[in-house]
Amino acid sequence: LDTERLYTVAMREVVGRYGKILSPSLKARVMGRPAMDSARDVVSALGLPISAEVFLAERDKLLRELFPAADSKPGARALVTHLHRHGVKQGVATSSPRALYNLKVRCHRDWFALFDCVVSVEDPGVARGKPAPDVFLAAACRLGARPAECLAFEDSPAGVSAAIAAGMAVVAIPGPEVGRDSID
């Protein structure tokens, strides 16, 4: 889903309340990482007069309003449907907590029902968030696949690093807020 655009909108709104601007480089640095790690980084980098916890509470309130309108990335639904029809196992490995994930997919339940597993950063067996490989390794395990047999699609630098660390091939699909040079 095209949610990074929505994260950007929410984060810009929160930092703007304090007279700050979220730069593209800071956004690229924090995207895909665990929420608290990202919040600490944003609060510190911008010198916000709030805690990381307050930043997340304000951001998440906005995300709860924005996520139900999340749209698919071009071609994603067609690819998932095609692979499902041909018996290719598929999983979601997300840095989002389950509550936010559920909001993201609310209008896409039919499509996301085609996935064989969904692994969240909160799931058992996921000790560390991206860029650590834990969420991808847990997804491969649930799919009954060796990581080397998996292909990951990622839109964040942290996610690309996590998939590579898991031993998977990865296709980077950066949004306009990241730029190709941000993904190694």
Short mmCIF file of N, CA and C in Angstrom, two decimals:
data_model
loop_
_atom_site.label_atom_id
_atom_site.label_comp_id
_atom_site.label_asym_id
_atom_site.label_seq_id
_atom_site.Cartn_x
_atom_site.Cartn_y
_atom_site.Cartn_z
N LEU A 1 0.84 -1.18 0.00
CA LEU A 1 0.00 0.00 0.00
C LEU A 1 0.89 1.24 0.00
N ASP A 2 0.35 2.31 -0.52
CA ASP A 2 1.07 3.57 -0.58
C ASP A 2 0.83 4.34 0.72
N THR A 3 1.48 3.89 1.81
CA THR A 3 1.26 4.52 3.10
C THR A 3 2.36 5.51 3.48
N GLU A 4 3.52 5.42 2.87
CA GLU A 4 4.60 6.33 3.25
C GLU A 4 4.20 7.78 3.01
N ARG A 5 3.43 8.02 1.98
CA ARG A 5 2.93 9.37 1.72
C ARG A 5 2.08 9.85 2.90
N LEU A 6 1.30 8.94 3.47
CA LEU A 6 0.45 9.30 4.60
C LEU A 6 1.26 9.54 5.87
N TYR A 7 2.30 8.72 6.07
CA TYR A 7 3.21 8.96 7.19
C TYR A 7 3.85 10.34 7.06
N THR A 8 4.24 10.69 5.85
CA THR A 8 4.86 11.99 5.62
C THR A 8 3.90 13.12 5.98
N VAL A 9 2.65 13.01 5.53
CA VAL A 9 1.64 14.02 5.83
C VAL A 9 1.49 14.17 7.35
N ALA A 10 1.37 13.06 8.06
CA ALA A 10 1.16 13.10 9.51
C ALA A 10 2.39 13.67 10.22
N MET A 11 3.56 13.23 9.83
CA MET A 11 4.78 13.69 10.49
C MET A 11 5.00 15.18 10.23
N ARG A 12 4.76 15.63 9.02
CA ARG A 12 4.91 17.06 8.72
C ARG A 12 3.93 17.90 9.54
N GLU A 13 2.73 17.39 9.70
CA GLU A 13 1.73 18.10 10.51
C GLU A 13 2.21 18.24 11.95
N VAL A 14 2.71 17.15 12.53
CA VAL A 14 3.15 17.19 13.93
C VAL A 14 4.35 18.12 14.09
N VAL A 15 5.38 17.97 13.28
CA VAL A 15 6.57 18.82 13.46
C VAL A 15 6.25 20.28 13.14
N GLY A 16 5.32 20.50 12.21
CA GLY A 16 4.91 21.86 11.86
C GLY A 16 4.27 22.59 13.01
N ARG A 17 3.61 21.86 13.91
CA ARG A 17 3.00 22.48 15.10
C ARG A 17 4.04 23.15 15.98
N TYR A 18 5.29 22.73 15.83
CA TYR A 18 6.39 23.26 16.63
C TYR A 18 7.34 24.12 15.80
N GLY A 19 6.85 24.54 14.62
CA GLY A 19 7.64 25.42 13.77
C GLY A 19 8.81 24.74 13.07
N LYS A 20 8.75 23.43 12.92
CA LYS A 20 9.83 22.67 12.30
C LYS A 20 9.39 22.11 10.96
N ILE A 21 10.38 21.71 10.16
CA ILE A 21 10.12 21.15 8.84
C ILE A 21 10.78 19.76 8.77
N LEU A 22 10.03 18.78 8.30
CA LEU A 22 10.55 17.43 8.11
C LEU A 22 11.25 17.38 6.75
N SER A 23 12.56 17.24 6.76
CA SER A 23 13.31 17.20 5.50
C SER A 23 13.17 15.82 4.85
N PRO A 24 13.31 15.75 3.54
CA PRO A 24 13.27 14.45 2.87
C PRO A 24 14.35 13.49 3.39
N SER A 25 15.52 14.00 3.73
CA SER A 25 16.58 13.11 4.21
C SER A 25 16.24 12.53 5.58
N LEU A 26 15.64 13.34 6.47
CA LEU A 26 15.23 12.81 7.77
C LEU A 26 14.10 11.81 7.60
N LYS A 27 13.15 12.09 6.74
CA LYS A 27 12.04 11.16 6.48
C LYS A 27 12.59 9.83 5.98
N ALA A 28 13.53 9.88 5.03
CA ALA A 28 14.11 8.65 4.48
C ALA A 28 14.86 7.87 5.56
N ARG A 29 15.52 8.59 6.46
CA ARG A 29 16.31 7.94 7.51
C ARG A 29 15.43 7.19 8.50
N VAL A 30 14.24 7.69 8.79
CA VAL A 30 13.41 7.07 9.82
C VAL A 30 12.36 6.11 9.28
N MET A 31 12.05 6.18 7.99
CA MET A 31 10.96 5.35 7.48
C MET A 31 11.30 3.87 7.51
N GLY A 32 10.31 3.09 7.87
CA GLY A 32 10.46 1.64 7.92
C GLY A 32 11.07 1.13 9.20
N ARG A 33 11.56 2.01 10.05
CA ARG A 33 12.16 1.60 11.31
C ARG A 33 11.09 1.49 12.39
N PRO A 34 11.41 0.87 13.53
CA PRO A 34 10.43 0.80 14.62
C PRO A 34 9.96 2.20 15.02
N ALA A 35 8.69 2.33 15.33
CA ALA A 35 8.08 3.63 15.59
C ALA A 35 8.80 4.42 16.66
N MET A 36 9.13 3.79 17.77
CA MET A 36 9.77 4.53 18.86
C MET A 36 11.17 4.99 18.46
N ASP A 37 11.90 4.16 17.75
CA ASP A 37 13.23 4.56 17.28
C ASP A 37 13.13 5.76 16.35
N SER A 38 12.18 5.70 15.43
CA SER A 38 11.97 6.80 14.49
C SER A 38 11.56 8.07 15.22
N ALA A 39 10.65 7.94 16.18
CA ALA A 39 10.18 9.11 16.93
C ALA A 39 11.32 9.75 17.70
N ARG A 40 12.13 8.95 18.35
CA ARG A 40 13.28 9.50 19.08
C ARG A 40 14.20 10.26 18.15
N ASP A 41 14.44 9.69 16.97
CA ASP A 41 15.32 10.32 15.99
C ASP A 41 14.75 11.66 15.53
N VAL A 42 13.46 11.70 15.21
CA VAL A 42 12.82 12.95 14.74
C VAL A 42 12.85 14.01 15.84
N VAL A 43 12.45 13.63 17.05
CA VAL A 43 12.43 14.57 18.17
C VAL A 43 13.82 15.14 18.42
N SER A 44 14.83 14.28 18.40
CA SER A 44 16.20 14.72 18.64
C SER A 44 16.73 15.58 17.49
N ALA A 45 16.55 15.10 16.26
CA ALA A 45 17.10 15.81 15.09
C ALA A 45 16.51 17.20 14.94
N LEU A 46 15.23 17.35 15.29
CA LEU A 46 14.56 18.64 15.11
C LEU A 46 14.49 19.46 16.40
N GLY A 47 14.97 18.88 17.50
CA GLY A 47 14.92 19.60 18.76
C GLY A 47 13.50 19.93 19.19
N LEU A 48 12.58 18.99 18.99
CA LEU A 48 11.19 19.22 19.36
C LEU A 48 11.04 19.28 20.88
N PRO A 49 10.18 20.14 21.38
CA PRO A 49 9.99 20.28 22.82
C PRO A 49 9.00 19.27 23.41
N ILE A 50 8.97 18.08 22.83
CA ILE A 50 8.07 17.02 23.29
C ILE A 50 8.86 15.72 23.36
N SER A 51 8.30 14.75 24.05
CA SER A 51 8.94 13.43 24.13
C SER A 51 8.60 12.62 22.87
N ALA A 52 9.35 11.57 22.67
CA ALA A 52 9.07 10.66 21.56
C ALA A 52 7.67 10.06 21.71
N GLU A 53 7.26 9.79 22.94
CA GLU A 53 5.94 9.22 23.18
C GLU A 53 4.83 10.19 22.77
N VAL A 54 5.01 11.46 23.07
CA VAL A 54 4.01 12.47 22.68
C VAL A 54 3.99 12.61 21.16
N PHE A 55 5.18 12.62 20.55
CA PHE A 55 5.26 12.69 19.09
C PHE A 55 4.46 11.55 18.46
N LEU A 56 4.67 10.33 18.96
CA LEU A 56 3.96 9.17 18.40
C LEU A 56 2.46 9.27 18.63
N ALA A 57 2.06 9.73 19.80
CA ALA A 57 0.62 9.85 20.07
C ALA A 57 -0.02 10.84 19.10
N GLU A 58 0.63 11.96 18.85
CA GLU A 58 0.09 12.95 17.93
C GLU A 58 0.10 12.42 16.49
N ARG A 59 1.20 11.77 16.10
CA ARG A 59 1.29 11.21 14.75
C ARG A 59 0.25 10.12 14.54
N ASP A 60 0.14 9.22 15.51
CA ASP A 60 -0.78 8.09 15.35
C ASP A 60 -2.24 8.53 15.31
N LYS A 61 -2.58 9.60 16.02
CA LYS A 61 -3.95 10.12 15.93
C LYS A 61 -4.26 10.53 14.49
N LEU A 62 -3.31 11.20 13.85
CA LEU A 62 -3.50 11.59 12.45
C LEU A 62 -3.53 10.37 11.53
N LEU A 63 -2.64 9.41 11.79
CA LEU A 63 -2.60 8.21 10.94
C LEU A 63 -3.91 7.43 11.01
N ARG A 64 -4.52 7.38 12.18
CA ARG A 64 -5.81 6.68 12.31
C ARG A 64 -6.87 7.31 11.41
N GLU A 65 -6.76 8.60 11.17
CA GLU A 65 -7.69 9.27 10.26
C GLU A 65 -7.31 9.04 8.80
N LEU A 66 -6.02 8.97 8.51
CA LEU A 66 -5.53 8.88 7.14
C LEU A 66 -5.51 7.46 6.56
N PHE A 67 -5.15 6.47 7.37
CA PHE A 67 -4.92 5.12 6.86
C PHE A 67 -6.11 4.46 6.17
N PRO A 68 -7.34 4.66 6.64
CA PRO A 68 -8.44 4.00 5.92
C PRO A 68 -8.53 4.41 4.45
N ALA A 69 -7.92 5.52 4.08
CA ALA A 69 -7.93 5.96 2.68
C ALA A 69 -6.67 5.53 1.93
N ALA A 70 -5.85 4.67 2.54
CA ALA A 70 -4.61 4.22 1.88
C ALA A 70 -4.93 3.53 0.57
N ASP A 71 -4.20 3.88 -0.45
CA ASP A 71 -4.41 3.30 -1.78
C ASP A 71 -3.29 2.32 -2.09
N SER A 72 -3.51 1.47 -3.06
CA SER A 72 -2.48 0.52 -3.46
C SER A 72 -1.45 1.19 -4.35
N LYS A 73 -0.25 0.63 -4.32
CA LYS A 73 0.78 1.08 -5.25
C LYS A 73 0.41 0.53 -6.63
N PRO A 74 0.76 1.26 -7.68
CA PRO A 74 0.40 0.81 -9.03
C PRO A 74 0.89 -0.62 -9.31
N GLY A 75 -0.02 -1.46 -9.73
CA GLY A 75 0.31 -2.83 -10.12
C GLY A 75 0.39 -3.83 -8.99
N ALA A 76 0.37 -3.38 -7.75
CA ALA A 76 0.55 -4.29 -6.61
C ALA A 76 -0.60 -5.28 -6.49
N ARG A 77 -1.82 -4.80 -6.57
CA ARG A 77 -2.98 -5.69 -6.45
C ARG A 77 -2.97 -6.74 -7.56
N ALA A 78 -2.68 -6.32 -8.77
CA ALA A 78 -2.65 -7.25 -9.90
C ALA A 78 -1.55 -8.31 -9.72
N LEU A 79 -0.39 -7.90 -9.23
CA LEU A 79 0.71 -8.85 -9.01
C LEU A 79 0.35 -9.86 -7.94
N VAL A 80 -0.18 -9.39 -6.82
CA VAL A 80 -0.56 -10.30 -5.73
C VAL A 80 -1.62 -11.29 -6.21
N THR A 81 -2.60 -10.80 -6.94
CA THR A 81 -3.67 -11.67 -7.45
C THR A 81 -3.11 -12.70 -8.43
N HIS A 82 -2.23 -12.28 -9.32
CA HIS A 82 -1.62 -13.19 -10.29
C HIS A 82 -0.82 -14.28 -9.58
N LEU A 83 0.01 -13.90 -8.63
CA LEU A 83 0.82 -14.88 -7.91
C LEU A 83 -0.06 -15.84 -7.12
N HIS A 84 -1.12 -15.33 -6.51
CA HIS A 84 -2.04 -16.18 -5.76
C HIS A 84 -2.69 -17.22 -6.68
N ARG A 85 -3.13 -16.78 -7.85
CA ARG A 85 -3.77 -17.70 -8.82
C ARG A 85 -2.82 -18.81 -9.25
N HIS A 86 -1.52 -18.53 -9.21
CA HIS A 86 -0.53 -19.52 -9.63
C HIS A 86 0.10 -20.26 -8.45
N GLY A 87 -0.51 -20.13 -7.28
CA GLY A 87 -0.09 -20.91 -6.12
C GLY A 87 1.22 -20.46 -5.47
N VAL A 88 1.65 -19.26 -5.74
CA VAL A 88 2.88 -18.75 -5.14
C VAL A 88 2.54 -18.21 -3.75
N LYS A 89 3.20 -18.74 -2.72
CA LYS A 89 2.96 -18.29 -1.36
C LYS A 89 3.47 -16.86 -1.20
N GLN A 90 2.68 -16.08 -0.43
CA GLN A 90 3.01 -14.67 -0.21
C GLN A 90 2.74 -14.29 1.22
N GLY A 91 3.56 -13.40 1.72
CA GLY A 91 3.37 -12.91 3.07
C GLY A 91 3.61 -11.42 3.16
N VAL A 92 3.11 -10.85 4.22
CA VAL A 92 3.36 -9.45 4.53
C VAL A 92 4.27 -9.43 5.75
N ALA A 93 5.35 -8.64 5.67
CA ALA A 93 6.29 -8.46 6.77
C ALA A 93 6.32 -6.96 7.04
N THR A 94 5.60 -6.54 8.08
CA THR A 94 5.40 -5.12 8.30
C THR A 94 6.03 -4.61 9.60
N SER A 95 6.51 -3.39 9.54
CA SER A 95 7.03 -2.71 10.73
C SER A 95 5.90 -2.11 11.56
N SER A 96 4.71 -2.13 11.03
CA SER A 96 3.57 -1.52 11.73
C SER A 96 3.06 -2.43 12.84
N PRO A 97 2.62 -1.82 13.93
CA PRO A 97 1.89 -2.61 14.92
C PRO A 97 0.57 -3.07 14.30
N ARG A 98 0.00 -4.13 14.83
CA ARG A 98 -1.22 -4.71 14.26
C ARG A 98 -2.36 -3.70 14.13
N ALA A 99 -2.53 -2.84 15.12
CA ALA A 99 -3.66 -1.89 15.07
C ALA A 99 -3.54 -0.96 13.86
N LEU A 100 -2.35 -0.45 13.59
CA LEU A 100 -2.17 0.42 12.43
C LEU A 100 -2.26 -0.38 11.13
N TYR A 101 -1.70 -1.59 11.12
CA TYR A 101 -1.80 -2.45 9.94
C TYR A 101 -3.27 -2.68 9.58
N ASN A 102 -4.09 -2.98 10.58
CA ASN A 102 -5.51 -3.24 10.34
C ASN A 102 -6.22 -2.03 9.75
N LEU A 103 -5.83 -0.84 10.18
CA LEU A 103 -6.41 0.38 9.60
C LEU A 103 -5.98 0.54 8.14
N LYS A 104 -4.73 0.24 7.85
CA LYS A 104 -4.22 0.39 6.49
C LYS A 104 -4.99 -0.50 5.51
N VAL A 105 -5.29 -1.71 5.92
CA VAL A 105 -5.88 -2.68 4.99
C VAL A 105 -7.40 -2.73 5.06
N ARG A 106 -8.01 -1.89 5.88
CA ARG A 106 -9.46 -1.93 6.08
C ARG A 106 -10.24 -1.95 4.77
N CYS A 107 -9.87 -1.13 3.83
CA CYS A 107 -10.59 -1.05 2.55
C CYS A 107 -10.04 -2.02 1.51
N HIS A 108 -9.13 -2.89 1.93
CA HIS A 108 -8.48 -3.82 0.99
C HIS A 108 -8.51 -5.25 1.53
N ARG A 109 -9.48 -5.56 2.36
CA ARG A 109 -9.50 -6.88 3.02
C ARG A 109 -9.54 -8.03 2.01
N ASP A 110 -10.28 -7.88 0.91
CA ASP A 110 -10.34 -8.95 -0.08
C ASP A 110 -8.98 -9.23 -0.68
N TRP A 111 -8.26 -8.18 -0.98
CA TRP A 111 -6.93 -8.31 -1.55
C TRP A 111 -5.94 -8.90 -0.53
N PHE A 112 -5.94 -8.39 0.69
CA PHE A 112 -4.99 -8.86 1.70
C PHE A 112 -5.34 -10.26 2.21
N ALA A 113 -6.54 -10.73 1.95
CA ALA A 113 -6.89 -12.11 2.30
C ALA A 113 -6.13 -13.11 1.42
N LEU A 114 -5.56 -12.65 0.33
CA LEU A 114 -4.79 -13.53 -0.56
C LEU A 114 -3.41 -13.88 0.01
N PHE A 115 -2.95 -13.13 0.99
CA PHE A 115 -1.65 -13.42 1.59
C PHE A 115 -1.76 -14.61 2.53
N ASP A 116 -0.73 -15.44 2.52
CA ASP A 116 -0.72 -16.65 3.35
C ASP A 116 -0.37 -16.36 4.80
N CYS A 117 0.32 -15.25 5.05
CA CYS A 117 0.64 -14.87 6.42
C CYS A 117 0.89 -13.37 6.49
N VAL A 118 0.70 -12.84 7.67
CA VAL A 118 1.03 -11.44 7.96
C VAL A 118 1.86 -11.46 9.24
N VAL A 119 3.06 -10.91 9.16
CA VAL A 119 3.93 -10.83 10.32
C VAL A 119 4.13 -9.36 10.65
N SER A 120 3.82 -9.03 11.89
CA SER A 120 3.95 -7.66 12.38
C SER A 120 5.17 -7.57 13.29
N VAL A 121 5.64 -6.38 13.46
CA VAL A 121 6.77 -6.14 14.36
C VAL A 121 6.44 -6.56 15.79
N GLU A 122 5.17 -6.67 16.12
CA GLU A 122 4.75 -7.08 17.47
C GLU A 122 4.64 -8.60 17.65
N ASP A 123 4.78 -9.35 16.58
CA ASP A 123 4.56 -10.80 16.65
C ASP A 123 5.67 -11.53 17.40
N PRO A 124 5.33 -12.68 18.00
CA PRO A 124 6.35 -13.52 18.63
C PRO A 124 7.40 -13.90 17.58
N GLY A 125 8.63 -13.94 17.99
CA GLY A 125 9.71 -14.28 17.07
C GLY A 125 10.30 -13.07 16.37
N VAL A 126 9.72 -11.90 16.59
CA VAL A 126 10.25 -10.68 16.02
C VAL A 126 10.76 -9.83 17.18
N ALA A 127 12.05 -9.99 17.46
CA ALA A 127 12.65 -9.28 18.60
C ALA A 127 13.03 -7.85 18.24
N ARG A 128 13.42 -7.65 16.98
CA ARG A 128 13.90 -6.33 16.55
C ARG A 128 13.18 -5.93 15.27
N GLY A 129 12.97 -4.64 15.12
CA GLY A 129 12.35 -4.12 13.90
C GLY A 129 13.38 -3.90 12.80
N LYS A 130 12.89 -3.52 11.65
CA LYS A 130 13.77 -3.22 10.53
C LYS A 130 14.69 -2.06 10.91
N PRO A 131 15.94 -2.08 10.56
CA PRO A 131 16.62 -2.84 9.52
C PRO A 131 17.09 -4.23 9.91
N ALA A 132 16.79 -4.69 11.13
CA ALA A 132 17.09 -6.07 11.49
C ALA A 132 16.21 -7.00 10.64
N PRO A 133 16.67 -8.20 10.38
CA PRO A 133 15.94 -9.11 9.48
C PRO A 133 14.79 -9.88 10.11
N ASP A 134 14.53 -9.70 11.40
CA ASP A 134 13.60 -10.55 12.15
C ASP A 134 12.24 -10.73 11.49
N VAL A 135 11.60 -9.66 11.07
CA VAL A 135 10.24 -9.75 10.52
C VAL A 135 10.24 -10.55 9.21
N PHE A 136 11.28 -10.40 8.41
CA PHE A 136 11.37 -11.17 7.16
C PHE A 136 11.67 -12.64 7.44
N LEU A 137 12.52 -12.91 8.41
CA LEU A 137 12.83 -14.30 8.75
C LEU A 137 11.59 -15.01 9.30
N ALA A 138 10.82 -14.31 10.12
CA ALA A 138 9.59 -14.90 10.66
C ALA A 138 8.58 -15.17 9.54
N ALA A 139 8.48 -14.27 8.58
CA ALA A 139 7.56 -14.47 7.45
C ALA A 139 7.99 -15.67 6.61
N ALA A 140 9.28 -15.78 6.33
CA ALA A 140 9.77 -16.93 5.55
C ALA A 140 9.47 -18.23 6.28
N CYS A 141 9.69 -18.23 7.58
CA CYS A 141 9.42 -19.43 8.38
C CYS A 141 7.94 -19.81 8.29
N ARG A 142 7.06 -18.85 8.45
CA ARG A 142 5.62 -19.13 8.39
C ARG A 142 5.17 -19.60 7.01
N LEU A 143 5.90 -19.15 5.99
CA LEU A 143 5.57 -19.58 4.63
C LEU A 143 6.20 -20.94 4.30
N GLY A 144 7.07 -21.43 5.18
CA GLY A 144 7.76 -22.70 4.94
C GLY A 144 8.82 -22.57 3.86
N ALA A 145 9.43 -21.39 3.77
CA ALA A 145 10.42 -21.13 2.72
C ALA A 145 11.76 -20.76 3.34
N ARG A 146 12.82 -21.09 2.63
CA ARG A 146 14.14 -20.60 3.02
C ARG A 146 14.24 -19.15 2.56
N PRO A 147 14.88 -18.29 3.33
CA PRO A 147 14.99 -16.89 2.93
C PRO A 147 15.56 -16.71 1.53
N ALA A 148 16.50 -17.55 1.15
CA ALA A 148 17.11 -17.43 -0.18
C ALA A 148 16.11 -17.71 -1.30
N GLU A 149 14.98 -18.32 -0.97
CA GLU A 149 13.93 -18.60 -1.96
C GLU A 149 12.91 -17.47 -2.05
N CYS A 150 13.09 -16.43 -1.24
CA CYS A 150 12.10 -15.37 -1.15
C CYS A 150 12.51 -14.12 -1.91
N LEU A 151 11.51 -13.42 -2.39
CA LEU A 151 11.68 -12.12 -3.02
C LEU A 151 10.85 -11.12 -2.23
N ALA A 152 11.52 -10.09 -1.72
CA ALA A 152 10.83 -9.06 -0.93
C ALA A 152 10.65 -7.82 -1.79
N PHE A 153 9.53 -7.14 -1.57
CA PHE A 153 9.27 -5.84 -2.20
C PHE A 153 9.26 -4.83 -1.06
N GLU A 154 10.06 -3.78 -1.18
CA GLU A 154 10.22 -2.82 -0.09
C GLU A 154 10.22 -1.39 -0.58
N ASP A 155 9.65 -0.50 0.24
CA ASP A 155 9.62 0.92 -0.12
C ASP A 155 10.47 1.78 0.79
N SER A 156 11.17 1.17 1.76
CA SER A 156 11.98 1.96 2.68
C SER A 156 13.42 1.47 2.70
N PRO A 157 14.36 2.37 2.96
CA PRO A 157 15.76 1.95 3.08
C PRO A 157 15.94 0.91 4.19
N ALA A 158 15.27 1.09 5.34
CA ALA A 158 15.40 0.13 6.43
C ALA A 158 14.85 -1.24 6.01
N GLY A 159 13.76 -1.25 5.25
CA GLY A 159 13.19 -2.50 4.78
C GLY A 159 14.09 -3.22 3.79
N VAL A 160 14.70 -2.46 2.90
CA VAL A 160 15.65 -3.06 1.94
C VAL A 160 16.81 -3.70 2.71
N SER A 161 17.35 -2.96 3.68
CA SER A 161 18.46 -3.50 4.49
C SER A 161 18.03 -4.76 5.24
N ALA A 162 16.81 -4.76 5.77
CA ALA A 162 16.30 -5.91 6.52
C ALA A 162 16.16 -7.14 5.63
N ALA A 163 15.61 -6.96 4.44
CA ALA A 163 15.44 -8.09 3.52
C ALA A 163 16.79 -8.66 3.09
N ILE A 164 17.74 -7.79 2.81
CA ILE A 164 19.08 -8.25 2.43
C ILE A 164 19.73 -8.98 3.60
N ALA A 165 19.59 -8.44 4.81
CA ALA A 165 20.16 -9.09 6.00
C ALA A 165 19.53 -10.45 6.24
N ALA A 166 18.27 -10.62 5.81
CA ALA A 166 17.59 -11.92 5.96
C ALA A 166 18.06 -12.92 4.90
N GLY A 167 18.79 -12.45 3.90
CA GLY A 167 19.27 -13.33 2.84
C GLY A 167 18.30 -13.44 1.68
N MET A 168 17.41 -12.48 1.55
CA MET A 168 16.41 -12.48 0.48
C MET A 168 16.84 -11.57 -0.66
N ALA A 169 16.34 -11.88 -1.83
CA ALA A 169 16.43 -10.93 -2.93
C ALA A 169 15.39 -9.86 -2.67
N VAL A 170 15.64 -8.64 -3.10
CA VAL A 170 14.71 -7.55 -2.79
C VAL A 170 14.56 -6.63 -3.98
N VAL A 171 13.33 -6.21 -4.20
CA VAL A 171 13.01 -5.19 -5.20
C VAL A 171 12.65 -3.93 -4.41
N ALA A 172 13.44 -2.87 -4.63
CA ALA A 172 13.18 -1.60 -3.96
C ALA A 172 12.21 -0.79 -4.80
N ILE A 173 11.15 -0.31 -4.15
CA ILE A 173 10.14 0.51 -4.81
C ILE A 173 10.01 1.80 -4.01
N PRO A 174 11.00 2.69 -4.15
CA PRO A 174 10.95 3.92 -3.36
C PRO A 174 9.88 4.88 -3.86
N GLY A 175 9.24 5.52 -2.92
CA GLY A 175 8.29 6.57 -3.26
C GLY A 175 9.03 7.86 -3.51
N PRO A 176 8.31 8.89 -3.91
CA PRO A 176 8.96 10.16 -4.21
C PRO A 176 9.60 10.81 -2.99
N GLU A 177 9.16 10.44 -1.78
CA GLU A 177 9.73 11.04 -0.59
C GLU A 177 11.08 10.45 -0.22
N VAL A 178 11.52 9.39 -0.92
CA VAL A 178 12.79 8.75 -0.59
C VAL A 178 13.83 9.04 -1.66
N GLY A 179 13.53 8.75 -2.88
CA GLY A 179 14.54 8.88 -3.93
C GLY A 179 15.38 7.64 -4.02
N ARG A 180 15.80 7.33 -5.19
CA ARG A 180 16.55 6.08 -5.44
C ARG A 180 17.90 6.06 -4.74
N ASP A 181 18.55 7.18 -4.58
CA ASP A 181 19.87 7.17 -3.97
C ASP A 181 19.83 6.93 -2.46
N SER A 182 18.65 6.94 -1.85
CA SER A 182 18.52 6.65 -0.42
C SER A 182 18.48 5.16 -0.15
N ILE A 183 18.26 4.37 -1.20
CA ILE A 183 18.17 2.91 -1.03
C ILE A 183 19.40 2.29 -1.67
N ASP A 184 20.18 1.62 -0.82
CA ASP A 184 21.41 1.00 -1.30
C ASP A 184 21.14 -0.27 -2.06
#
